[in-house]
């Protein structure tokens, strides 16, 4: 009995230590650890060059190329599993680059991200949305979870009139009226509506201010964006997301 127990303990001990050692293993010595080849990139752990094009998996990944597609194609331009999400975005969201439905809930990874659902959770869980506005760069970036989904050029307030800090989208209106006598289409109000993110303003005559203002602070404090970006952000952002202005 004692011998059997000792054997069981020894077996458990060695299986645990070998799991520990496996975490650091790099069988094919290509610089990409086995655990990453197996769980992240789905490349060949016993062949330095999974797709046999003369470049090792490590070199391809380091320079941002797909280690699977036979063509020399960047991770952001390749969708290895055809699920509507590029390999680059899959790596950012920690989804599976060779399985279209990582959480096996019947919805493809790309579809889940497009609708802001968590592709790693079978339950219908929404991912957090956040907007960041960089006054110095005159740039707005929007994030899903911690992944930057896009960027657009802005025009903020002249003479530093756009307040810095953390705000929330507190109200929305398809076409808000400004006390300065202008329409502000696609209005996302921040700070109780004292300022907002909106499309280039439209004068009562119907004249829309030109996109050439974008990139230069000219507003009374609001954050102006171009037509396409304004329409997109209005639909994308509900009431609630954090807006960090710095
Ligand atoms: Ca390797
Ligand atoms: Ca994909
Ligand atoms: Ca996938
Ligand atoms: Ca899914």
PDB file of C-alpha atoms and ligand atoms in Angstrom:
ATOM      1  CA  UNK A   1       0.000   0.000   0.000  1.00  0.00           C
ATOM      2  CA  UNK A   2       2.798   2.367   1.018  1.00  0.00           C
ATOM      3  CA  UNK A   3       4.687   1.574  -2.197  1.00  0.00           C
ATOM      4  CA  UNK A   4       1.624   2.290  -4.347  1.00  0.00           C
ATOM      5  CA  UNK A   5       1.065   5.591  -2.560  1.00  0.00           C
ATOM      6  CA  UNK A   6       4.702   6.563  -3.073  1.00  0.00           C
ATOM      7  CA  UNK A   7       4.444   5.725  -6.775  1.00  0.00           C
ATOM      8  CA  UNK A   8       1.255   7.817  -7.123  1.00  0.00           C
ATOM      9  CA  UNK A   9       2.917  10.769  -5.383  1.00  0.00           C
ATOM     10  CA  UNK A  10       5.998  10.441  -7.600  1.00  0.00           C
ATOM     11  CA  UNK A  11       3.860  10.299 -10.760  1.00  0.00           C
ATOM     12  CA  UNK A  12       1.942  13.423  -9.707  1.00  0.00           C
ATOM     13  CA  UNK A  13       5.199  15.190  -8.808  1.00  0.00           C
ATOM     14  CA  UNK A  14       6.838  14.460 -12.179  1.00  0.00           C
ATOM     15  CA  UNK A  15       3.767  15.311 -14.215  1.00  0.00           C
ATOM     16  CA  UNK A  16       3.511  18.669 -12.422  1.00  0.00           C
ATOM     17  CA  UNK A  17       7.207  19.495 -12.864  1.00  0.00           C
ATOM     18  CA  UNK A  18       7.097  18.526 -16.533  1.00  0.00           C
ATOM     19  CA  UNK A  19       4.118  20.865 -17.065  1.00  0.00           C
ATOM     20  CA  UNK A  20       6.213  23.593 -15.426  1.00  0.00           C
ATOM     21  CA  UNK A  21       9.159  22.860 -17.680  1.00  0.00           C
ATOM     22  CA  UNK A  22       6.933  22.779 -20.772  1.00  0.00           C
ATOM     23  CA  UNK A  23       6.013  26.411 -20.214  1.00  0.00           C
ATOM     24  CA  UNK A  24       9.570  27.367 -21.118  1.00  0.00           C
ATOM     25  CA  UNK A  25      10.214  24.795 -23.799  1.00  0.00           C
ATOM     26  CA  UNK A  26      11.047  25.765 -27.344  1.00  0.00           C
ATOM     27  CA  UNK A  27      11.390  22.422 -29.112  1.00  0.00           C
ATOM     28  CA  UNK A  28      12.269  23.809 -32.529  1.00  0.00           C
ATOM     29  CA  UNK A  29      14.480  26.563 -31.049  1.00  0.00           C
ATOM     30  CA  UNK A  30      12.827  29.228 -33.208  1.00  0.00           C
ATOM     31  CA  UNK A  31      12.478  31.737 -30.374  1.00  0.00           C
ATOM     32  CA  UNK A  32       8.716  31.221 -30.042  1.00  0.00           C
ATOM     33  CA  UNK A  33       8.019  29.151 -26.896  1.00  0.00           C
ATOM     34  CA  UNK A  34       5.982  25.968 -27.362  1.00  0.00           C
ATOM     35  CA  UNK A  35       3.183  27.328 -25.171  1.00  0.00           C
ATOM     36  CA  UNK A  36       2.762  30.347 -27.482  1.00  0.00           C
ATOM     37  CA  UNK A  37       2.954  28.204 -30.644  1.00  0.00           C
ATOM     38  CA  UNK A  38       0.298  25.874 -29.208  1.00  0.00           C
ATOM     39  CA  UNK A  39      -2.064  28.371 -27.601  1.00  0.00           C
ATOM     40  CA  UNK A  40      -1.648  31.709 -29.390  1.00  0.00           C
ATOM     41  CA  UNK A  41      -0.206  31.297 -32.895  1.00  0.00           C
ATOM     42  CA  UNK A  42      -1.146  27.665 -33.661  1.00  0.00           C
ATOM     43  CA  UNK A  43       2.158  27.179 -35.449  1.00  0.00           C
ATOM     44  CA  UNK A  44       4.259  24.020 -35.644  1.00  0.00           C
ATOM     45  CA  UNK A  45       6.166  23.421 -32.386  1.00  0.00           C
ATOM     46  CA  UNK A  46       8.637  21.090 -34.077  1.00  0.00           C
ATOM     47  CA  UNK A  47       9.341  23.137 -37.196  1.00  0.00           C
ATOM     48  CA  UNK A  48      10.895  26.599 -37.110  1.00  0.00           C
ATOM     49  CA  UNK A  49       9.173  27.524 -40.349  1.00  0.00           C
ATOM     50  CA  UNK A  50       5.544  26.431 -40.249  1.00  0.00           C
ATOM     51  CA  UNK A  51       4.648  27.572 -43.763  1.00  0.00           C
ATOM     52  CA  UNK A  52       8.034  26.700 -45.287  1.00  0.00           C
ATOM     53  CA  UNK A  53       8.754  29.995 -46.998  1.00  0.00           C
ATOM     54  CA  UNK A  54      12.302  30.391 -45.712  1.00  0.00           C
ATOM     55  CA  UNK A  55      11.384  32.749 -42.871  1.00  0.00           C
ATOM     56  CA  UNK A  56      11.074  31.334 -39.358  1.00  0.00           C
ATOM     57  CA  UNK A  57       7.875  31.755 -37.338  1.00  0.00           C
ATOM     58  CA  UNK A  58       9.776  34.082 -35.014  1.00  0.00           C
ATOM     59  CA  UNK A  59      10.924  36.379 -37.839  1.00  0.00           C
ATOM     60  CA  UNK A  60       7.436  36.491 -39.357  1.00  0.00           C
ATOM     61  CA  UNK A  61       5.739  37.262 -36.051  1.00  0.00           C
ATOM     62  CA  UNK A  62       8.392  39.808 -35.087  1.00  0.00           C
ATOM     63  CA  UNK A  63       7.834  41.700 -38.334  1.00  0.00           C
ATOM     64  CA  UNK A  64       4.044  41.299 -38.102  1.00  0.00           C
ATOM     65  CA  UNK A  65       3.498  38.758 -40.872  1.00  0.00           C
ATOM     66  CA  UNK A  66       1.125  35.792 -40.866  1.00  0.00           C
ATOM     67  CA  UNK A  67       2.954  32.532 -40.075  1.00  0.00           C
ATOM     68  CA  UNK A  68       0.133  30.612 -41.819  1.00  0.00           C
ATOM     69  CA  UNK A  69      -0.843  32.344 -45.064  1.00  0.00           C
ATOM     70  CA  UNK A  70       1.436  31.162 -47.909  1.00  0.00           C
ATOM     71  CA  UNK A  71       1.476  34.765 -49.207  1.00  0.00           C
ATOM     72  CA  UNK A  72       3.669  37.358 -47.449  1.00  0.00           C
ATOM     73  CA  UNK A  73       0.762  39.135 -45.777  1.00  0.00           C
ATOM     74  CA  UNK A  74       0.611  41.274 -42.615  1.00  0.00           C
ATOM     75  CA  UNK A  75      -1.362  40.097 -39.575  1.00  0.00           C
ATOM     76  CA  UNK A  76      -3.716  43.073 -39.879  1.00  0.00           C
ATOM     77  CA  UNK A  77      -4.495  42.169 -43.513  1.00  0.00           C
ATOM     78  CA  UNK A  78      -4.945  38.437 -42.964  1.00  0.00           C
ATOM     79  CA  UNK A  79      -8.050  36.686 -41.643  1.00  0.00           C
ATOM     80  CA  UNK A  80      -6.804  33.118 -41.412  1.00  0.00           C
ATOM     81  CA  UNK A  81     -10.099  31.606 -40.177  1.00  0.00           C
ATOM     82  CA  UNK A  82     -12.373  33.874 -42.226  1.00  0.00           C
ATOM     83  CA  UNK A  83     -14.412  35.050 -39.242  1.00  0.00           C
ATOM     84  CA  UNK A  84     -14.357  38.751 -40.092  1.00  0.00           C
ATOM     85  CA  UNK A  85     -11.605  39.565 -37.585  1.00  0.00           C
ATOM     86  CA  UNK A  86      -8.001  40.057 -38.738  1.00  0.00           C
ATOM     87  CA  UNK A  87      -5.249  37.975 -37.172  1.00  0.00           C
ATOM     88  CA  UNK A  88      -3.901  41.180 -35.566  1.00  0.00           C
ATOM     89  CA  UNK A  89      -7.239  41.961 -33.920  1.00  0.00           C
ATOM     90  CA  UNK A  90      -7.614  38.345 -32.810  1.00  0.00           C
ATOM     91  CA  UNK A  91      -4.232  38.552 -31.085  1.00  0.00           C
ATOM     92  CA  UNK A  92      -5.307  41.856 -29.474  1.00  0.00           C
ATOM     93  CA  UNK A  93      -8.576  40.353 -28.235  1.00  0.00           C
ATOM     94  CA  UNK A  94      -6.953  36.994 -27.333  1.00  0.00           C
ATOM     95  CA  UNK A  95      -9.288  35.075 -29.621  1.00  0.00           C
ATOM     96  CA  UNK A  96      -8.281  32.048 -31.678  1.00  0.00           C
ATOM     97  CA  UNK A  97      -6.743  32.958 -35.094  1.00  0.00           C
ATOM     98  CA  UNK A  98      -7.636  29.576 -36.625  1.00  0.00           C
ATOM     99  CA  UNK A  99     -11.096  29.050 -35.068  1.00  0.00           C
ATOM    100  CA  UNK A 100     -13.906  31.355 -36.227  1.00  0.00           C
ATOM    101  CA  UNK A 101     -15.917  30.947 -33.017  1.00  0.00           C
ATOM    102  CA  UNK A 102     -13.532  30.974 -30.056  1.00  0.00           C
ATOM    103  CA  UNK A 103     -16.167  30.652 -27.323  1.00  0.00           C
ATOM    104  CA  UNK A 104     -18.309  28.197 -29.336  1.00  0.00           C
ATOM    105  CA  UNK A 105     -21.522  30.148 -28.806  1.00  0.00           C
ATOM    106  CA  UNK A 106     -22.596  30.057 -32.459  1.00  0.00           C
ATOM    107  CA  UNK A 107     -21.490  33.649 -33.177  1.00  0.00           C
ATOM    108  CA  UNK A 108     -18.239  34.238 -35.053  1.00  0.00           C
ATOM    109  CA  UNK A 109     -15.467  36.270 -33.440  1.00  0.00           C
ATOM    110  CA  UNK A 110     -15.771  39.083 -36.008  1.00  0.00           C
ATOM    111  CA  UNK A 111     -19.529  39.321 -35.545  1.00  0.00           C
ATOM    112  CA  UNK A 112     -19.159  39.473 -31.763  1.00  0.00           C
ATOM    113  CA  UNK A 113     -16.580  42.273 -31.941  1.00  0.00           C
ATOM    114  CA  UNK A 114     -18.618  44.210 -34.530  1.00  0.00           C
ATOM    115  CA  UNK A 115     -21.534  44.135 -32.068  1.00  0.00           C
ATOM    116  CA  UNK A 116     -19.299  44.718 -29.017  1.00  0.00           C
ATOM    117  CA  UNK A 117     -19.901  41.320 -27.449  1.00  0.00           C
ATOM    118  CA  UNK A 118     -17.172  39.401 -25.612  1.00  0.00           C
ATOM    119  CA  UNK A 119     -15.888  36.705 -28.032  1.00  0.00           C
ATOM    120  CA  UNK A 120     -14.371  34.844 -25.063  1.00  0.00           C
ATOM    121  CA  UNK A 121     -17.636  34.455 -23.168  1.00  0.00           C
ATOM    122  CA  UNK A 122     -20.548  32.218 -24.184  1.00  0.00           C
ATOM    123  CA  UNK A 123     -22.918  34.536 -22.303  1.00  0.00           C
ATOM    124  CA  UNK A 124     -24.091  37.738 -23.960  1.00  0.00           C
ATOM    125  CA  UNK A 125     -21.612  40.019 -22.218  1.00  0.00           C
ATOM    126  CA  UNK A 126     -20.918  43.463 -23.703  1.00  0.00           C
ATOM    127  CA  UNK A 127     -17.357  44.769 -23.838  1.00  0.00           C
ATOM    128  CA  UNK A 128     -16.458  48.106 -22.299  1.00  0.00           C
ATOM    129  CA  UNK A 129     -16.221  51.119 -24.650  1.00  0.00           C
ATOM    130  CA  UNK A 130     -13.952  54.111 -24.080  1.00  0.00           C
ATOM    131  CA  UNK A 131     -12.984  57.237 -26.007  1.00  0.00           C
ATOM    132  CA  UNK A 132      -9.723  59.131 -25.635  1.00  0.00           C
ATOM    133  CA  UNK A 133      -9.143  62.614 -27.003  1.00  0.00           C
ATOM    134  CA  UNK A 134      -5.594  63.848 -27.406  1.00  0.00           C
ATOM    135  CA  UNK A 135      -5.745  67.650 -27.645  1.00  0.00           C
ATOM    136  CA  UNK A 136      -2.067  68.042 -28.581  1.00  0.00           C
ATOM    137  CA  UNK A 137      -2.355  65.591 -31.457  1.00  0.00           C
ATOM    138  CA  UNK A 138      -5.913  66.751 -32.360  1.00  0.00           C
ATOM    139  CA  UNK A 139      -6.915  63.111 -32.448  1.00  0.00           C
ATOM    140  CA  UNK A 140      -9.737  60.957 -31.095  1.00  0.00           C
ATOM    141  CA  UNK A 141      -9.200  57.233 -30.474  1.00  0.00           C
ATOM    142  CA  UNK A 142     -11.911  54.789 -29.514  1.00  0.00           C
ATOM    143  CA  UNK A 143     -11.418  51.520 -27.704  1.00  0.00           C
ATOM    144  CA  UNK A 144     -13.303  48.295 -27.187  1.00  0.00           C
ATOM    145  CA  UNK A 145     -12.017  46.558 -24.056  1.00  0.00           C
ATOM    146  CA  UNK A 146      -8.405  47.773 -24.201  1.00  0.00           C
ATOM    147  CA  UNK A 147      -8.105  47.438 -27.948  1.00  0.00           C
ATOM    148  CA  UNK A 148      -7.916  50.542 -30.102  1.00  0.00           C
ATOM    149  CA  UNK A 149     -10.583  50.151 -32.778  1.00  0.00           C
ATOM    150  CA  UNK A 150     -10.016  53.357 -34.694  1.00  0.00           C
ATOM    151  CA  UNK A 151      -8.808  56.914 -34.787  1.00  0.00           C
ATOM    152  CA  UNK A 152     -10.007  60.158 -36.310  1.00  0.00           C
ATOM    153  CA  UNK A 153      -8.782  63.736 -36.619  1.00  0.00           C
ATOM    154  CA  UNK A 154     -10.619  66.404 -34.560  1.00  0.00           C
ATOM    155  CA  UNK A 155     -10.877  70.121 -34.012  1.00  0.00           C
ATOM    156  CA  UNK A 156     -11.054  71.011 -30.312  1.00  0.00           C
ATOM    157  CA  UNK A 157     -11.581  74.363 -28.599  1.00  0.00           C
ATOM    158  CA  UNK A 158      -9.571  77.428 -29.494  1.00  0.00           C
ATOM    159  CA  UNK A 159      -7.342  78.847 -26.692  1.00  0.00           C
ATOM    160  CA  UNK A 160      -7.437  75.591 -24.709  1.00  0.00           C
ATOM    161  CA  UNK A 161     -11.197  75.945 -24.155  1.00  0.00           C
ATOM    162  CA  UNK A 162     -11.760  72.179 -24.194  1.00  0.00           C
ATOM    163  CA  UNK A 163     -11.604  70.979 -20.568  1.00  0.00           C
ATOM    164  CA  UNK A 164      -9.246  68.100 -19.773  1.00  0.00           C
ATOM    165  CA  UNK A 165     -10.223  65.211 -17.522  1.00  0.00           C
ATOM    166  CA  UNK A 166     -12.475  62.186 -17.385  1.00  0.00           C
ATOM    167  CA  UNK A 167     -16.044  62.652 -18.583  1.00  0.00           C
ATOM    168  CA  UNK A 168     -18.946  60.482 -19.644  1.00  0.00           C
ATOM    169  CA  UNK A 169     -21.342  60.671 -22.547  1.00  0.00           C
ATOM    170  CA  UNK A 170     -24.411  61.936 -20.712  1.00  0.00           C
ATOM    171  CA  UNK A 171     -26.796  62.814 -23.540  1.00  0.00           C
ATOM    172  CA  UNK A 172     -27.143  62.377 -27.277  1.00  0.00           C
ATOM    173  CA  UNK A 173     -29.070  64.190 -29.987  1.00  0.00           C
ATOM    174  CA  UNK A 174     -29.086  63.657 -33.763  1.00  0.00           C
ATOM    175  CA  UNK A 175     -28.958  67.463 -34.334  1.00  0.00           C
ATOM    176  CA  UNK A 176     -28.387  69.698 -31.318  1.00  0.00           C
ATOM    177  CA  UNK A 177     -28.684  73.498 -31.409  1.00  0.00           C
ATOM    178  CA  UNK A 178     -25.756  75.528 -30.133  1.00  0.00           C
ATOM    179  CA  UNK A 179     -26.155  78.840 -28.233  1.00  0.00           C
ATOM    180  CA  UNK A 180     -23.639  80.168 -30.779  1.00  0.00           C
ATOM    181  CA  UNK A 181     -26.352  79.859 -33.438  1.00  0.00           C
ATOM    182  CA  UNK A 182     -25.217  76.663 -35.164  1.00  0.00           C
ATOM    183  CA  UNK A 183     -26.503  73.144 -35.590  1.00  0.00           C
ATOM    184  CA  UNK A 184     -24.294  70.430 -34.151  1.00  0.00           C
ATOM    185  CA  UNK A 185     -25.225  67.135 -35.862  1.00  0.00           C
ATOM    186  CA  UNK A 186     -24.496  63.796 -34.181  1.00  0.00           C
ATOM    187  CA  UNK A 187     -24.212  65.363 -30.734  1.00  0.00           C
ATOM    188  CA  UNK A 188     -22.675  63.317 -27.887  1.00  0.00           C
ATOM    189  CA  UNK A 189     -22.889  65.544 -24.809  1.00  0.00           C
ATOM    190  CA  UNK A 190     -20.209  65.394 -22.097  1.00  0.00           C
ATOM    191  CA  UNK A 191     -20.024  67.049 -18.709  1.00  0.00           C
ATOM    192  CA  UNK A 192     -23.824  67.534 -18.525  1.00  0.00           C
ATOM    193  CA  UNK A 193     -23.855  68.840 -22.064  1.00  0.00           C
ATOM    194  CA  UNK A 194     -21.500  71.791 -21.463  1.00  0.00           C
ATOM    195  CA  UNK A 195     -19.393  70.411 -24.301  1.00  0.00           C
ATOM    196  CA  UNK A 196     -19.842  67.593 -26.782  1.00  0.00           C
ATOM    197  CA  UNK A 197     -18.374  65.539 -29.566  1.00  0.00           C
ATOM    198  CA  UNK A 198     -20.199  66.334 -32.789  1.00  0.00           C
ATOM    199  CA  UNK A 199     -19.962  66.729 -36.540  1.00  0.00           C
ATOM    200  CA  UNK A 200     -18.619  69.900 -38.137  1.00  0.00           C
ATOM    201  CA  UNK A 201     -21.300  72.509 -37.396  1.00  0.00           C
ATOM    202  CA  UNK A 202     -23.974  73.537 -39.871  1.00  0.00           C
ATOM    203  CA  UNK A 203     -25.061  77.175 -40.154  1.00  0.00           C
ATOM    204  CA  UNK A 204     -28.787  78.003 -40.260  1.00  0.00           C
ATOM    205  CA  UNK A 205     -28.323  78.744 -43.982  1.00  0.00           C
ATOM    206  CA  UNK A 206     -27.346  75.104 -44.485  1.00  0.00           C
ATOM    207  CA  UNK A 207     -23.648  75.806 -44.960  1.00  0.00           C
ATOM    208  CA  UNK A 208     -21.428  73.143 -43.334  1.00  0.00           C
ATOM    209  CA  UNK A 209     -18.016  74.162 -42.038  1.00  0.00           C
ATOM    210  CA  UNK A 210     -15.231  72.648 -44.070  1.00  0.00           C
ATOM    211  CA  UNK A 211     -13.222  69.608 -43.135  1.00  0.00           C
ATOM    212  CA  UNK A 212     -10.085  71.721 -43.508  1.00  0.00           C
ATOM    213  CA  UNK A 213     -10.717  72.955 -39.941  1.00  0.00           C
ATOM    214  CA  UNK A 214      -9.982  69.464 -38.680  1.00  0.00           C
ATOM    215  CA  UNK A 215      -6.553  69.217 -37.071  1.00  0.00           C
ATOM    216  CA  UNK A 216      -6.711  72.819 -35.784  1.00  0.00           C
ATOM    217  CA  UNK A 217      -8.459  73.961 -32.575  1.00  0.00           C
ATOM    218  CA  UNK A 218     -11.212  76.376 -33.696  1.00  0.00           C
ATOM    219  CA  UNK A 219     -14.343  75.484 -31.681  1.00  0.00           C
ATOM    220  CA  UNK A 220     -15.787  77.107 -28.555  1.00  0.00           C
ATOM    221  CA  UNK A 221     -14.790  74.030 -26.537  1.00  0.00           C
ATOM    222  CA  UNK A 222     -16.544  71.184 -28.291  1.00  0.00           C
ATOM    223  CA  UNK A 223     -14.749  68.396 -30.103  1.00  0.00           C
ATOM    224  CA  UNK A 224     -15.600  68.438 -33.800  1.00  0.00           C
ATOM    225  CA  UNK A 225     -15.096  65.448 -36.053  1.00  0.00           C
ATOM    226  CA  UNK A 226     -15.630  64.819 -39.763  1.00  0.00           C
ATOM    227  CA  UNK A 227     -18.923  63.645 -41.232  1.00  0.00           C
ATOM    228  CA  UNK A 228     -18.206  59.925 -41.502  1.00  0.00           C
ATOM    229  CA  UNK A 229     -16.547  59.692 -38.087  1.00  0.00           C
ATOM    230  CA  UNK A 230     -19.372  61.675 -36.461  1.00  0.00           C
ATOM    231  CA  UNK A 231     -22.059  59.407 -37.868  1.00  0.00           C
ATOM    232  CA  UNK A 232     -20.092  56.331 -36.884  1.00  0.00           C
ATOM    233  CA  UNK A 233     -19.327  57.452 -33.312  1.00  0.00           C
ATOM    234  CA  UNK A 234     -22.936  58.560 -32.760  1.00  0.00           C
ATOM    235  CA  UNK A 235     -24.127  55.020 -33.516  1.00  0.00           C
ATOM    236  CA  UNK A 236     -21.184  53.265 -31.853  1.00  0.00           C
ATOM    237  CA  UNK A 237     -21.207  55.028 -28.474  1.00  0.00           C
ATOM    238  CA  UNK A 238     -24.226  54.683 -26.203  1.00  0.00           C
ATOM    239  CA  UNK A 239     -24.810  56.937 -23.189  1.00  0.00           C
ATOM    240  CA  UNK A 240     -22.273  56.031 -20.528  1.00  0.00           C
ATOM    241  CA  UNK A 241     -18.799  55.418 -22.018  1.00  0.00           C
ATOM    242  CA  UNK A 242     -15.875  57.152 -20.412  1.00  0.00           C
ATOM    243  CA  UNK A 243     -14.298  59.967 -22.415  1.00  0.00           C
ATOM    244  CA  UNK A 244     -10.763  60.833 -21.349  1.00  0.00           C
ATOM    245  CA  UNK A 245      -9.562  64.215 -22.619  1.00  0.00           C
ATOM    246  CA  UNK A 246      -5.868  64.994 -22.185  1.00  0.00           C
TER     247      UNK A 246
HETATM  248 CA1  LIG B   1       9.197  27.254 -31.110  1.00  0.00          CA
HETATM  249 CA1  LIG B   2      -9.944  35.777 -38.006  1.00  0.00          CA
HETATM  250 CA1  LIG B   3     -11.109  33.539 -34.748  1.00  0.00          CA
HETATM  251 CA1  LIG B   4     -18.428  33.264 -30.461  1.00  0.00          CA
END
